[in-house]
Amino acid sequence: MSKKTSSNRRLIINADDFGFNREITDGIVESHLNGVVTSTTLMINMPAAEYAVERAADCPEMSIGLHVNLTAGKPVSDPSEVPSLVGPDGNFHDHQTFFRRANLCRFNSAELELEMRRQLEKIHRLGLTPTHADSHHHAASCVQPFFIKLNLLKEFGIRRMRTHRGWYRADPCSPNRFATLMKTLKTNLRRAPFRMFYEVQHMICRWRGIDTPSERYGFGKVVSPLDMRFDMECVESFLQAMPRGVNELCCHPGYLSEDPLDEPEFRVVRPQELEFFTNDDLRKALNEANVELIRYDAF
């Protein structure tokens, strides 16, 4: 999947939500086999998880991690074992509710640990050894579950996870971190503390022996505050100015579905991303920018 290059700029293109449903799963496989997606993360609690494991056999060159999920569908644990994580219907709380409660440390920590442990155990039980981890709605980057997740990753031998450093930056290619952080503090005080926490998390991960990409980016305001669009002019500019080191581009390709569990804005953007990440022009732009495509387990 990677190409030989003298560049020191390396890029992981990771597709989230493997196993969410069959349409999304098939779209991710297509984006890898006939596109530039190098890695994906599996939602082990969702209806198509077993189907995704079957499709993974078609993609031996794609690294597969765990998309820790605490905000969609039902837990792997029996809902009665994790009552603070679920509503009366036995489903996880929506992500807005989860964020409010997790950042105030209002969940039962033992229940958070149990559910994340059960998800890690299940992915191994289905025959996959995850190469990395991230989380749906980046929920496990909230204050309360973050350290629990770190401890579990080390226990299960997972040494790579997503960083969220890029999220506070107003300009994805700006070399001046201080200036962009100051801009964020002035324009968005409510979110600034969380963005600063992402920077601290990145350092904590390194101290704890967990490797993370230096920067993380996404396309469109659905998944990122960065001004990134699905057009080649924008992408070419981004690739030419992408910083040295290991970077991650997060994406959400998939075929069109009417799955009620999927958020409406994501249902719209997934087919657009599928088309974009299988476009030959994108591969050409990566080559011209001398950017090396790598899997998550290659750094």
PDB file of C-alpha atoms in Angstrom:
ATOM      1  CA  MET A   1       0.000   0.000   0.000  1.00  0.00           C
ATOM      2  CA  SER A   2       2.899   2.334   0.633  1.00  0.00           C
ATOM      3  CA  LYS A   3       5.281   3.586  -2.038  1.00  0.00           C
ATOM      4  CA  LYS A   4       9.024   4.085  -1.932  1.00  0.00           C
ATOM      5  CA  THR A   5       9.924   7.702  -1.412  1.00  0.00           C
ATOM      6  CA  SER A   6      12.628   9.888   0.046  1.00  0.00           C
ATOM      7  CA  SER A   7      10.026  12.083   1.700  1.00  0.00           C
ATOM      8  CA  ASN A   8       9.810  12.391   5.484  1.00  0.00           C
ATOM      9  CA  ARG A   9       6.079  13.092   5.187  1.00  0.00           C
ATOM     10  CA  ARG A  10       3.981  10.007   5.782  1.00  0.00           C
ATOM     11  CA  LEU A  11       0.189   9.722   5.698  1.00  0.00           C
ATOM     12  CA  ILE A  12      -2.234   7.188   7.158  1.00  0.00           C
ATOM     13  CA  ILE A  13      -5.698   7.304   5.576  1.00  0.00           C
ATOM     14  CA  ASN A  14      -7.959   5.631   8.129  1.00  0.00           C
ATOM     15  CA  ALA A  15     -11.627   4.835   7.462  1.00  0.00           C
ATOM     16  CA  ASP A  16     -13.758   4.841  10.589  1.00  0.00           C
ATOM     17  CA  ASP A  17     -16.933   2.793  11.219  1.00  0.00           C
ATOM     18  CA  PHE A  18     -15.970  -0.611   9.747  1.00  0.00           C
ATOM     19  CA  GLY A  19     -18.819  -2.934  10.716  1.00  0.00           C
ATOM     20  CA  PHE A  20     -21.386  -0.172  11.300  1.00  0.00           C
ATOM     21  CA  ASN A  21     -23.558  -1.762   8.595  1.00  0.00           C
ATOM     22  CA  ARG A  22     -22.961  -3.687   5.375  1.00  0.00           C
ATOM     23  CA  GLU A  23     -23.109  -0.634   3.110  1.00  0.00           C
ATOM     24  CA  ILE A  24     -20.456   1.245   5.074  1.00  0.00           C
ATOM     25  CA  THR A  25     -18.322  -1.881   5.419  1.00  0.00           C
ATOM     26  CA  ASP A  26     -18.426  -2.586   1.674  1.00  0.00           C
ATOM     27  CA  GLY A  27     -17.591   1.041   0.933  1.00  0.00           C
ATOM     28  CA  ILE A  28     -14.497   0.885   3.153  1.00  0.00           C
ATOM     29  CA  VAL A  29     -13.332  -2.326   1.454  1.00  0.00           C
ATOM     30  CA  GLU A  30     -13.816  -0.660  -1.935  1.00  0.00           C
ATOM     31  CA  SER A  31     -11.906   2.430  -0.762  1.00  0.00           C
ATOM     32  CA  HIS A  32      -8.993   0.200   0.170  1.00  0.00           C
ATOM     33  CA  LEU A  33      -8.945  -2.242  -2.747  1.00  0.00           C
ATOM     34  CA  ASN A  34      -9.523   0.395  -5.417  1.00  0.00           C
ATOM     35  CA  GLY A  35      -8.494   3.536  -3.581  1.00  0.00           C
ATOM     36  CA  VAL A  36      -6.035   4.958  -1.090  1.00  0.00           C
ATOM     37  CA  VAL A  37      -7.463   3.941   2.306  1.00  0.00           C
ATOM     38  CA  THR A  38      -4.705   2.151   4.225  1.00  0.00           C
ATOM     39  CA  SER A  39      -6.339   1.372   7.579  1.00  0.00           C
ATOM     40  CA  THR A  40      -9.714   1.090   9.250  1.00  0.00           C
ATOM     41  CA  THR A  41     -11.233   0.701  12.718  1.00  0.00           C
ATOM     42  CA  LEU A  42     -13.939  -1.826  13.575  1.00  0.00           C
ATOM     43  CA  MET A  43     -17.095  -1.102  15.595  1.00  0.00           C
ATOM     44  CA  ILE A  44     -17.270  -4.458  17.311  1.00  0.00           C
ATOM     45  CA  ASN A  45     -20.709  -3.904  18.901  1.00  0.00           C
ATOM     46  CA  MET A  46     -22.563  -3.019  15.679  1.00  0.00           C
ATOM     47  CA  PRO A  47     -24.774  -5.355  13.602  1.00  0.00           C
ATOM     48  CA  ALA A  48     -22.289  -5.881  10.751  1.00  0.00           C
ATOM     49  CA  ALA A  49     -19.203  -6.563  12.909  1.00  0.00           C
ATOM     50  CA  GLU A  50     -19.031 -10.267  12.012  1.00  0.00           C
ATOM     51  CA  TYR A  51     -19.623  -9.412   8.343  1.00  0.00           C
ATOM     52  CA  ALA A  52     -16.755  -6.906   8.523  1.00  0.00           C
ATOM     53  CA  VAL A  53     -14.444  -9.598   9.903  1.00  0.00           C
ATOM     54  CA  GLU A  54     -15.367 -11.769   6.894  1.00  0.00           C
ATOM     55  CA  ARG A  55     -14.652  -8.883   4.486  1.00  0.00           C
ATOM     56  CA  ALA A  56     -11.331  -8.217   6.232  1.00  0.00           C
ATOM     57  CA  ALA A  57     -10.067 -11.443   4.662  1.00  0.00           C
ATOM     58  CA  ASP A  58     -10.247  -9.660   1.292  1.00  0.00           C
ATOM     59  CA  CYS A  59      -7.923  -6.910   2.572  1.00  0.00           C
ATOM     60  CA  PRO A  60      -4.710  -8.453   3.903  1.00  0.00           C
ATOM     61  CA  GLU A  61      -2.817  -5.197   3.282  1.00  0.00           C
ATOM     62  CA  MET A  62      -5.221  -3.054   5.346  1.00  0.00           C
ATOM     63  CA  SER A  63      -4.430  -2.664   9.045  1.00  0.00           C
ATOM     64  CA  ILE A  64      -7.497  -3.024  11.255  1.00  0.00           C
ATOM     65  CA  GLY A  65      -7.931  -1.461  14.667  1.00  0.00           C
ATOM     66  CA  LEU A  66     -10.726  -1.067  17.212  1.00  0.00           C
ATOM     67  CA  HIS A  67     -13.173   1.821  16.959  1.00  0.00           C
ATOM     68  CA  VAL A  68     -14.098   1.948  20.656  1.00  0.00           C
ATOM     69  CA  ASN A  69     -17.806   2.703  20.696  1.00  0.00           C
ATOM     70  CA  LEU A  70     -19.631   4.177  23.681  1.00  0.00           C
ATOM     71  CA  THR A  71     -22.218   6.300  21.855  1.00  0.00           C
ATOM     72  CA  ALA A  72     -24.058   4.195  19.228  1.00  0.00           C
ATOM     73  CA  GLY A  73     -26.113   1.019  19.417  1.00  0.00           C
ATOM     74  CA  LYS A  74     -26.048  -1.436  22.293  1.00  0.00           C
ATOM     75  CA  PRO A  75     -23.015  -2.316  24.434  1.00  0.00           C
ATOM     76  CA  VAL A  76     -21.196  -5.623  24.097  1.00  0.00           C
ATOM     77  CA  SER A  77     -21.836  -6.063  27.819  1.00  0.00           C
ATOM     78  CA  ASP A  78     -25.307  -6.855  29.057  1.00  0.00           C
ATOM     79  CA  PRO A  79     -26.945  -3.422  29.555  1.00  0.00           C
ATOM     80  CA  SER A  80     -27.727  -4.382  33.161  1.00  0.00           C
ATOM     81  CA  GLU A  81     -23.968  -4.580  33.818  1.00  0.00           C
ATOM     82  CA  VAL A  82     -23.328  -1.013  32.588  1.00  0.00           C
ATOM     83  CA  PRO A  83     -26.441   0.959  33.628  1.00  0.00           C
ATOM     84  CA  SER A  84     -24.675   4.338  33.749  1.00  0.00           C
ATOM     85  CA  LEU A  85     -23.691   4.003  30.060  1.00  0.00           C
ATOM     86  CA  VAL A  86     -27.158   3.276  28.668  1.00  0.00           C
ATOM     87  CA  GLY A  87     -30.654   4.696  28.568  1.00  0.00           C
ATOM     88  CA  PRO A  88     -33.915   2.902  29.426  1.00  0.00           C
ATOM     89  CA  ASP A  89     -33.903   1.175  26.010  1.00  0.00           C
ATOM     90  CA  GLY A  90     -30.518  -0.447  26.683  1.00  0.00           C
ATOM     91  CA  ASN A  91     -28.772   1.621  24.025  1.00  0.00           C
ATOM     92  CA  PHE A  92     -25.797   3.881  24.649  1.00  0.00           C
ATOM     93  CA  HIS A  93     -26.532   7.537  25.393  1.00  0.00           C
ATOM     94  CA  ASP A  94     -26.189   9.821  22.359  1.00  0.00           C
ATOM     95  CA  HIS A  95     -22.816  11.472  21.949  1.00  0.00           C
ATOM     96  CA  GLN A  96     -23.905  14.891  23.250  1.00  0.00           C
ATOM     97  CA  THR A  97     -25.133  13.330  26.490  1.00  0.00           C
ATOM     98  CA  PHE A  98     -22.034  11.159  26.711  1.00  0.00           C
ATOM     99  CA  PHE A  99     -19.701  14.147  26.358  1.00  0.00           C
ATOM    100  CA  ARG A 100     -21.509  16.153  29.022  1.00  0.00           C
ATOM    101  CA  ARG A 101     -21.409  13.305  31.521  1.00  0.00           C
ATOM    102  CA  ALA A 102     -17.918  12.015  30.736  1.00  0.00           C
ATOM    103  CA  ASN A 103     -16.245  15.397  31.014  1.00  0.00           C
ATOM    104  CA  LEU A 104     -17.871  15.835  34.402  1.00  0.00           C
ATOM    105  CA  CYS A 105     -16.766  12.294  35.414  1.00  0.00           C
ATOM    106  CA  ARG A 106     -20.357  11.220  36.003  1.00  0.00           C
ATOM    107  CA  PHE A 107     -20.064   7.698  34.600  1.00  0.00           C
ATOM    108  CA  ASN A 108     -19.222   4.674  36.684  1.00  0.00           C
ATOM    109  CA  SER A 109     -15.530   4.078  35.944  1.00  0.00           C
ATOM    110  CA  ALA A 110     -15.793   0.331  36.533  1.00  0.00           C
ATOM    111  CA  GLU A 111     -18.579   0.154  33.947  1.00  0.00           C
ATOM    112  CA  LEU A 112     -16.526   2.122  31.406  1.00  0.00           C
ATOM    113  CA  GLU A 113     -13.626  -0.257  31.927  1.00  0.00           C
ATOM    114  CA  LEU A 114     -15.858  -3.322  31.669  1.00  0.00           C
ATOM    115  CA  GLU A 115     -17.404  -2.252  28.369  1.00  0.00           C
ATOM    116  CA  MET A 116     -14.117  -1.269  26.746  1.00  0.00           C
ATOM    117  CA  ARG A 117     -12.573  -4.531  27.955  1.00  0.00           C
ATOM    118  CA  ARG A 118     -15.484  -6.525  26.497  1.00  0.00           C
ATOM    119  CA  GLN A 119     -15.017  -4.793  23.142  1.00  0.00           C
ATOM    120  CA  LEU A 120     -11.308  -5.630  23.122  1.00  0.00           C
ATOM    121  CA  GLU A 121     -12.025  -9.220  24.112  1.00  0.00           C
ATOM    122  CA  LYS A 122     -14.645  -9.602  21.377  1.00  0.00           C
ATOM    123  CA  ILE A 123     -12.419  -8.347  18.559  1.00  0.00           C
ATOM    124  CA  HIS A 124      -9.807 -10.917  19.590  1.00  0.00           C
ATOM    125  CA  ARG A 125     -12.472 -13.592  19.917  1.00  0.00           C
ATOM    126  CA  LEU A 126     -13.522 -12.956  16.305  1.00  0.00           C
ATOM    127  CA  GLY A 127      -9.971 -13.594  15.182  1.00  0.00           C
ATOM    128  CA  LEU A 128      -8.524 -10.101  14.723  1.00  0.00           C
ATOM    129  CA  THR A 129      -5.516  -8.638  16.503  1.00  0.00           C
ATOM    130  CA  PRO A 130      -6.090  -4.862  16.399  1.00  0.00           C
ATOM    131  CA  THR A 131      -3.131  -2.800  15.237  1.00  0.00           C
ATOM    132  CA  HIS A 132      -4.425   0.481  16.697  1.00  0.00           C
ATOM    133  CA  ALA A 133      -7.402   2.128  18.363  1.00  0.00           C
ATOM    134  CA  ASP A 134      -9.551   5.226  18.176  1.00  0.00           C
ATOM    135  CA  SER A 135     -13.158   5.881  19.230  1.00  0.00           C
ATOM    136  CA  HIS A 136     -16.542   6.691  17.739  1.00  0.00           C
ATOM    137  CA  HIS A 137     -17.320  10.407  18.125  1.00  0.00           C
ATOM    138  CA  HIS A 138     -13.835  10.460  19.739  1.00  0.00           C
ATOM    139  CA  ALA A 139     -15.741   9.660  22.953  1.00  0.00           C
ATOM    140  CA  ALA A 140     -12.831   7.817  24.578  1.00  0.00           C
ATOM    141  CA  SER A 141     -10.788  11.002  24.415  1.00  0.00           C
ATOM    142  CA  CYS A 142     -13.054  12.558  27.047  1.00  0.00           C
ATOM    143  CA  VAL A 143     -11.511  13.115  30.452  1.00  0.00           C
ATOM    144  CA  GLN A 144     -12.994  10.129  32.290  1.00  0.00           C
ATOM    145  CA  PRO A 145     -12.534   7.276  29.765  1.00  0.00           C
ATOM    146  CA  PHE A 146      -9.167   8.447  28.434  1.00  0.00           C
ATOM    147  CA  PHE A 147      -6.916   6.961  31.125  1.00  0.00           C
ATOM    148  CA  ILE A 148      -9.022   3.794  31.350  1.00  0.00           C
ATOM    149  CA  LYS A 149      -8.549   3.305  27.613  1.00  0.00           C
ATOM    150  CA  LEU A 150      -4.789   3.896  27.857  1.00  0.00           C
ATOM    151  CA  ASN A 151      -4.409   1.244  30.559  1.00  0.00           C
ATOM    152  CA  LEU A 152      -6.459  -1.280  28.581  1.00  0.00           C
ATOM    153  CA  LEU A 153      -4.541  -0.680  25.347  1.00  0.00           C
ATOM    154  CA  LYS A 154      -1.272  -1.404  27.116  1.00  0.00           C
ATOM    155  CA  GLU A 155      -2.753  -4.497  28.764  1.00  0.00           C
ATOM    156  CA  PHE A 156      -3.921  -5.842  25.379  1.00  0.00           C
ATOM    157  CA  GLY A 157      -0.645  -4.992  23.661  1.00  0.00           C
ATOM    158  CA  ILE A 158      -1.969  -2.202  21.415  1.00  0.00           C
ATOM    159  CA  ARG A 159       0.728   0.419  20.986  1.00  0.00           C
ATOM    160  CA  ARG A 160      -0.852   2.864  18.529  1.00  0.00           C
ATOM    161  CA  MET A 161      -3.848   5.190  18.748  1.00  0.00           C
ATOM    162  CA  ARG A 162      -5.263   8.312  17.161  1.00  0.00           C
ATOM    163  CA  THR A 163      -4.167  11.746  18.208  1.00  0.00           C
ATOM    164  CA  HIS A 164      -6.527  14.733  18.208  1.00  0.00           C
ATOM    165  CA  ARG A 165      -3.900  17.470  18.090  1.00  0.00           C
ATOM    166  CA  GLY A 166      -4.956  18.849  14.713  1.00  0.00           C
ATOM    167  CA  TRP A 167      -8.442  19.668  15.952  1.00  0.00           C
ATOM    168  CA  TYR A 168      -7.551  22.940  17.635  1.00  0.00           C
ATOM    169  CA  ARG A 169      -5.765  24.402  14.626  1.00  0.00           C
ATOM    170  CA  ALA A 170      -7.478  27.059  12.503  1.00  0.00           C
ATOM    171  CA  ASP A 171      -5.143  26.334   9.577  1.00  0.00           C
ATOM    172  CA  PRO A 172      -4.121  22.696   8.949  1.00  0.00           C
ATOM    173  CA  CYS A 173      -0.819  23.760   7.396  1.00  0.00           C
ATOM    174  CA  SER A 174       0.166  26.678   9.612  1.00  0.00           C
ATOM    175  CA  PRO A 175       3.634  26.287  11.174  1.00  0.00           C
ATOM    176  CA  ASN A 176       2.770  28.663  14.006  1.00  0.00           C
ATOM    177  CA  ARG A 177       1.053  26.602  16.692  1.00  0.00           C
ATOM    178  CA  PHE A 178       1.041  29.397  19.243  1.00  0.00           C
ATOM    179  CA  ALA A 179      -0.709  31.839  16.916  1.00  0.00           C
ATOM    180  CA  THR A 180      -3.399  29.360  15.936  1.00  0.00           C
ATOM    181  CA  LEU A 181      -3.951  28.332  19.557  1.00  0.00           C
ATOM    182  CA  MET A 182      -4.325  32.000  20.541  1.00  0.00           C
ATOM    183  CA  LYS A 183      -6.831  32.471  17.713  1.00  0.00           C
ATOM    184  CA  THR A 184      -8.835  29.524  18.987  1.00  0.00           C
ATOM    185  CA  LEU A 185      -8.781  30.862  22.540  1.00  0.00           C
ATOM    186  CA  LYS A 186     -10.154  34.186  21.344  1.00  0.00           C
ATOM    187  CA  THR A 187     -12.797  32.863  18.957  1.00  0.00           C
ATOM    188  CA  ASN A 188     -14.014  29.738  20.701  1.00  0.00           C
ATOM    189  CA  LEU A 189     -13.464  29.816  24.430  1.00  0.00           C
ATOM    190  CA  ARG A 190     -15.962  27.054  25.083  1.00  0.00           C
ATOM    191  CA  ARG A 191     -14.048  24.466  23.054  1.00  0.00           C
ATOM    192  CA  ALA A 192     -10.525  25.733  23.678  1.00  0.00           C
ATOM    193  CA  PRO A 193     -10.016  23.786  26.955  1.00  0.00           C
ATOM    194  CA  PHE A 194     -10.870  20.508  25.231  1.00  0.00           C
ATOM    195  CA  ARG A 195      -8.542  21.271  22.343  1.00  0.00           C
ATOM    196  CA  MET A 196      -5.752  22.036  24.765  1.00  0.00           C
ATOM    197  CA  PHE A 197      -6.550  18.743  26.520  1.00  0.00           C
ATOM    198  CA  TYR A 198      -6.003  16.942  23.199  1.00  0.00           C
ATOM    199  CA  GLU A 199      -2.500  18.404  23.111  1.00  0.00           C
ATOM    200  CA  VAL A 200      -1.867  17.168  26.654  1.00  0.00           C
ATOM    201  CA  GLN A 201      -3.272  13.740  25.710  1.00  0.00           C
ATOM    202  CA  HIS A 202      -0.793  13.495  22.862  1.00  0.00           C
ATOM    203  CA  MET A 203       2.097  14.045  25.281  1.00  0.00           C
ATOM    204  CA  ILE A 204       0.654  11.607  27.829  1.00  0.00           C
ATOM    205  CA  CYS A 205       0.359   8.908  25.158  1.00  0.00           C
ATOM    206  CA  ARG A 206       4.017   9.328  24.231  1.00  0.00           C
ATOM    207  CA  TRP A 207       5.045   9.203  27.901  1.00  0.00           C
ATOM    208  CA  ARG A 208       3.029   6.001  28.355  1.00  0.00           C
ATOM    209  CA  GLY A 209       4.599   4.289  25.329  1.00  0.00           C
ATOM    210  CA  ILE A 210       1.619   4.676  22.988  1.00  0.00           C
ATOM    211  CA  ASP A 211       2.569   5.879  19.490  1.00  0.00           C
ATOM    212  CA  THR A 212       0.269   8.434  17.881  1.00  0.00           C
ATOM    213  CA  PRO A 213       0.425  10.311  14.586  1.00  0.00           C
ATOM    214  CA  SER A 214       1.795  13.823  14.927  1.00  0.00           C
ATOM    215  CA  GLU A 215      -1.326  15.404  13.436  1.00  0.00           C
ATOM    216  CA  ARG A 216      -4.879  14.352  12.645  1.00  0.00           C
ATOM    217  CA  TYR A 217      -7.031  15.881   9.887  1.00  0.00           C
ATOM    218  CA  GLY A 218     -10.483  15.407   8.424  1.00  0.00           C
ATOM    219  CA  PHE A 219     -12.539  16.672   5.500  1.00  0.00           C
ATOM    220  CA  GLY A 220     -15.501  18.972   5.977  1.00  0.00           C
ATOM    221  CA  LYS A 221     -17.033  20.449   9.088  1.00  0.00           C
ATOM    222  CA  VAL A 222     -18.969  17.215   9.727  1.00  0.00           C
ATOM    223  CA  VAL A 223     -15.833  15.660  11.215  1.00  0.00           C
ATOM    224  CA  SER A 224     -13.399  18.535  11.619  1.00  0.00           C
ATOM    225  CA  PRO A 225     -13.316  22.312  12.132  1.00  0.00           C
ATOM    226  CA  LEU A 226     -10.639  22.531   9.437  1.00  0.00           C
ATOM    227  CA  ASP A 227     -11.547  24.101   6.094  1.00  0.00           C
ATOM    228  CA  MET A 228     -10.963  20.980   4.004  1.00  0.00           C
ATOM    229  CA  ARG A 229     -13.179  20.278   0.989  1.00  0.00           C
ATOM    230  CA  PHE A 230     -13.682  17.484  -1.508  1.00  0.00           C
ATOM    231  CA  ASP A 231     -11.903  19.131  -4.408  1.00  0.00           C
ATOM    232  CA  MET A 232      -8.464  18.469  -5.807  1.00  0.00           C
ATOM    233  CA  GLU A 233      -7.238  22.056  -5.563  1.00  0.00           C
ATOM    234  CA  CYS A 234      -7.806  22.050  -1.807  1.00  0.00           C
ATOM    235  CA  VAL A 235      -6.282  18.596  -1.371  1.00  0.00           C
ATOM    236  CA  GLU A 236      -3.235  19.411  -3.486  1.00  0.00           C
ATOM    237  CA  SER A 237      -2.581  22.495  -1.353  1.00  0.00           C
ATOM    238  CA  PHE A 238      -2.958  20.451   1.813  1.00  0.00           C
ATOM    239  CA  LEU A 239      -0.633  17.697   0.607  1.00  0.00           C
ATOM    240  CA  GLN A 240       2.040  20.119  -0.556  1.00  0.00           C
ATOM    241  CA  ALA A 241       2.067  21.851   2.844  1.00  0.00           C
ATOM    242  CA  MET A 242       1.513  18.770   5.015  1.00  0.00           C
ATOM    243  CA  PRO A 243       4.092  18.751   7.835  1.00  0.00           C
ATOM    244  CA  ARG A 244       6.859  16.193   8.155  1.00  0.00           C
ATOM    245  CA  GLY A 245       6.292  13.124  10.269  1.00  0.00           C
ATOM    246  CA  VAL A 246       3.355  10.732  10.499  1.00  0.00           C
ATOM    247  CA  ASN A 247      -0.033  12.336   9.828  1.00  0.00           C
ATOM    248  CA  GLU A 248      -3.502  10.809   9.837  1.00  0.00           C
ATOM    249  CA  LEU A 249      -6.356  11.676   7.510  1.00  0.00           C
ATOM    250  CA  CYS A 250      -9.607  10.390   9.003  1.00  0.00           C
ATOM    251  CA  CYS A 251     -12.397   9.511   6.575  1.00  0.00           C
ATOM    252  CA  HIS A 252     -15.868   7.935   6.487  1.00  0.00           C
ATOM    253  CA  PRO A 253     -16.486   6.336   3.068  1.00  0.00           C
ATOM    254  CA  GLY A 254     -19.452   4.076   2.464  1.00  0.00           C
ATOM    255  CA  TYR A 255     -22.253   3.204   0.084  1.00  0.00           C
ATOM    256  CA  LEU A 256     -25.569   4.984   0.525  1.00  0.00           C
ATOM    257  CA  SER A 257     -27.809   3.512   3.205  1.00  0.00           C
ATOM    258  CA  GLU A 258     -30.891   4.529   5.153  1.00  0.00           C
ATOM    259  CA  ASP A 259     -29.624   3.135   8.436  1.00  0.00           C
ATOM    260  CA  PRO A 260     -31.448   5.030  11.212  1.00  0.00           C
ATOM    261  CA  LEU A 261     -28.452   4.552  13.517  1.00  0.00           C
ATOM    262  CA  ASP A 262     -26.287   6.587  11.148  1.00  0.00           C
ATOM    263  CA  GLU A 263     -26.465  10.348  11.509  1.00  0.00           C
ATOM    264  CA  PRO A 264     -28.160  12.100   8.537  1.00  0.00           C
ATOM    265  CA  GLU A 265     -25.154  14.288   7.689  1.00  0.00           C
ATOM    266  CA  PHE A 266     -22.908  11.235   7.565  1.00  0.00           C
ATOM    267  CA  ARG A 267     -25.331   9.384   5.291  1.00  0.00           C
ATOM    268  CA  VAL A 268     -24.932  12.226   2.804  1.00  0.00           C
ATOM    269  CA  VAL A 269     -21.142  12.492   3.001  1.00  0.00           C
ATOM    270  CA  ARG A 270     -20.206   8.792   2.941  1.00  0.00           C
ATOM    271  CA  PRO A 271     -20.875   8.196  -0.816  1.00  0.00           C
ATOM    272  CA  GLN A 272     -19.021  11.446  -1.586  1.00  0.00           C
ATOM    273  CA  GLU A 273     -16.009  10.194   0.363  1.00  0.00           C
ATOM    274  CA  LEU A 274     -16.199   6.788  -1.334  1.00  0.00           C
ATOM    275  CA  GLU A 275     -16.008   8.483  -4.727  1.00  0.00           C
ATOM    276  CA  PHE A 276     -13.252  10.819  -3.587  1.00  0.00           C
ATOM    277  CA  PHE A 277     -10.959   8.223  -2.022  1.00  0.00           C
ATOM    278  CA  THR A 278     -11.199   5.933  -5.080  1.00  0.00           C
ATOM    279  CA  ASN A 279     -10.382   8.783  -7.489  1.00  0.00           C
ATOM    280  CA  ASP A 280      -7.199   8.219  -9.515  1.00  0.00           C
ATOM    281  CA  ASP A 281      -6.508  11.975  -9.330  1.00  0.00           C
ATOM    282  CA  LEU A 282      -6.039  11.668  -5.568  1.00  0.00           C
ATOM    283  CA  ARG A 283      -3.414   8.952  -5.952  1.00  0.00           C
ATOM    284  CA  LYS A 284      -1.678  11.126  -8.555  1.00  0.00           C
ATOM    285  CA  ALA A 285      -1.722  14.105  -6.172  1.00  0.00           C
ATOM    286  CA  LEU A 286      -0.167  11.991  -3.410  1.00  0.00           C
ATOM    287  CA  ASN A 287       2.624  10.899  -5.750  1.00  0.00           C
ATOM    288  CA  GLU A 288       3.284  14.430  -6.990  1.00  0.00           C
ATOM    289  CA  ALA A 289       3.437  15.752  -3.425  1.00  0.00           C
ATOM    290  CA  ASN A 290       5.932  12.991  -2.529  1.00  0.00           C
ATOM    291  CA  VAL A 291       3.760  11.809   0.353  1.00  0.00           C
ATOM    292  CA  GLU A 292       4.220   8.216   1.489  1.00  0.00           C
ATOM    293  CA  LEU A 293       1.034   6.273   2.196  1.00  0.00           C
ATOM    294  CA  ILE A 294       1.432   3.939   5.169  1.00  0.00           C
ATOM    295  CA  ARG A 295      -0.700   1.636   7.285  1.00  0.00           C
ATOM    296  CA  TYR A 296      -1.332   2.321  10.952  1.00  0.00           C
ATOM    297  CA  ASP A 297       1.015  -0.487  11.950  1.00  0.00           C
ATOM    298  CA  ALA A 298       3.936   0.922   9.904  1.00  0.00           C
ATOM    299  CA  PHE A 299       5.280   3.529  12.319  1.00  0.00           C
TER     300      PHE A 299
END
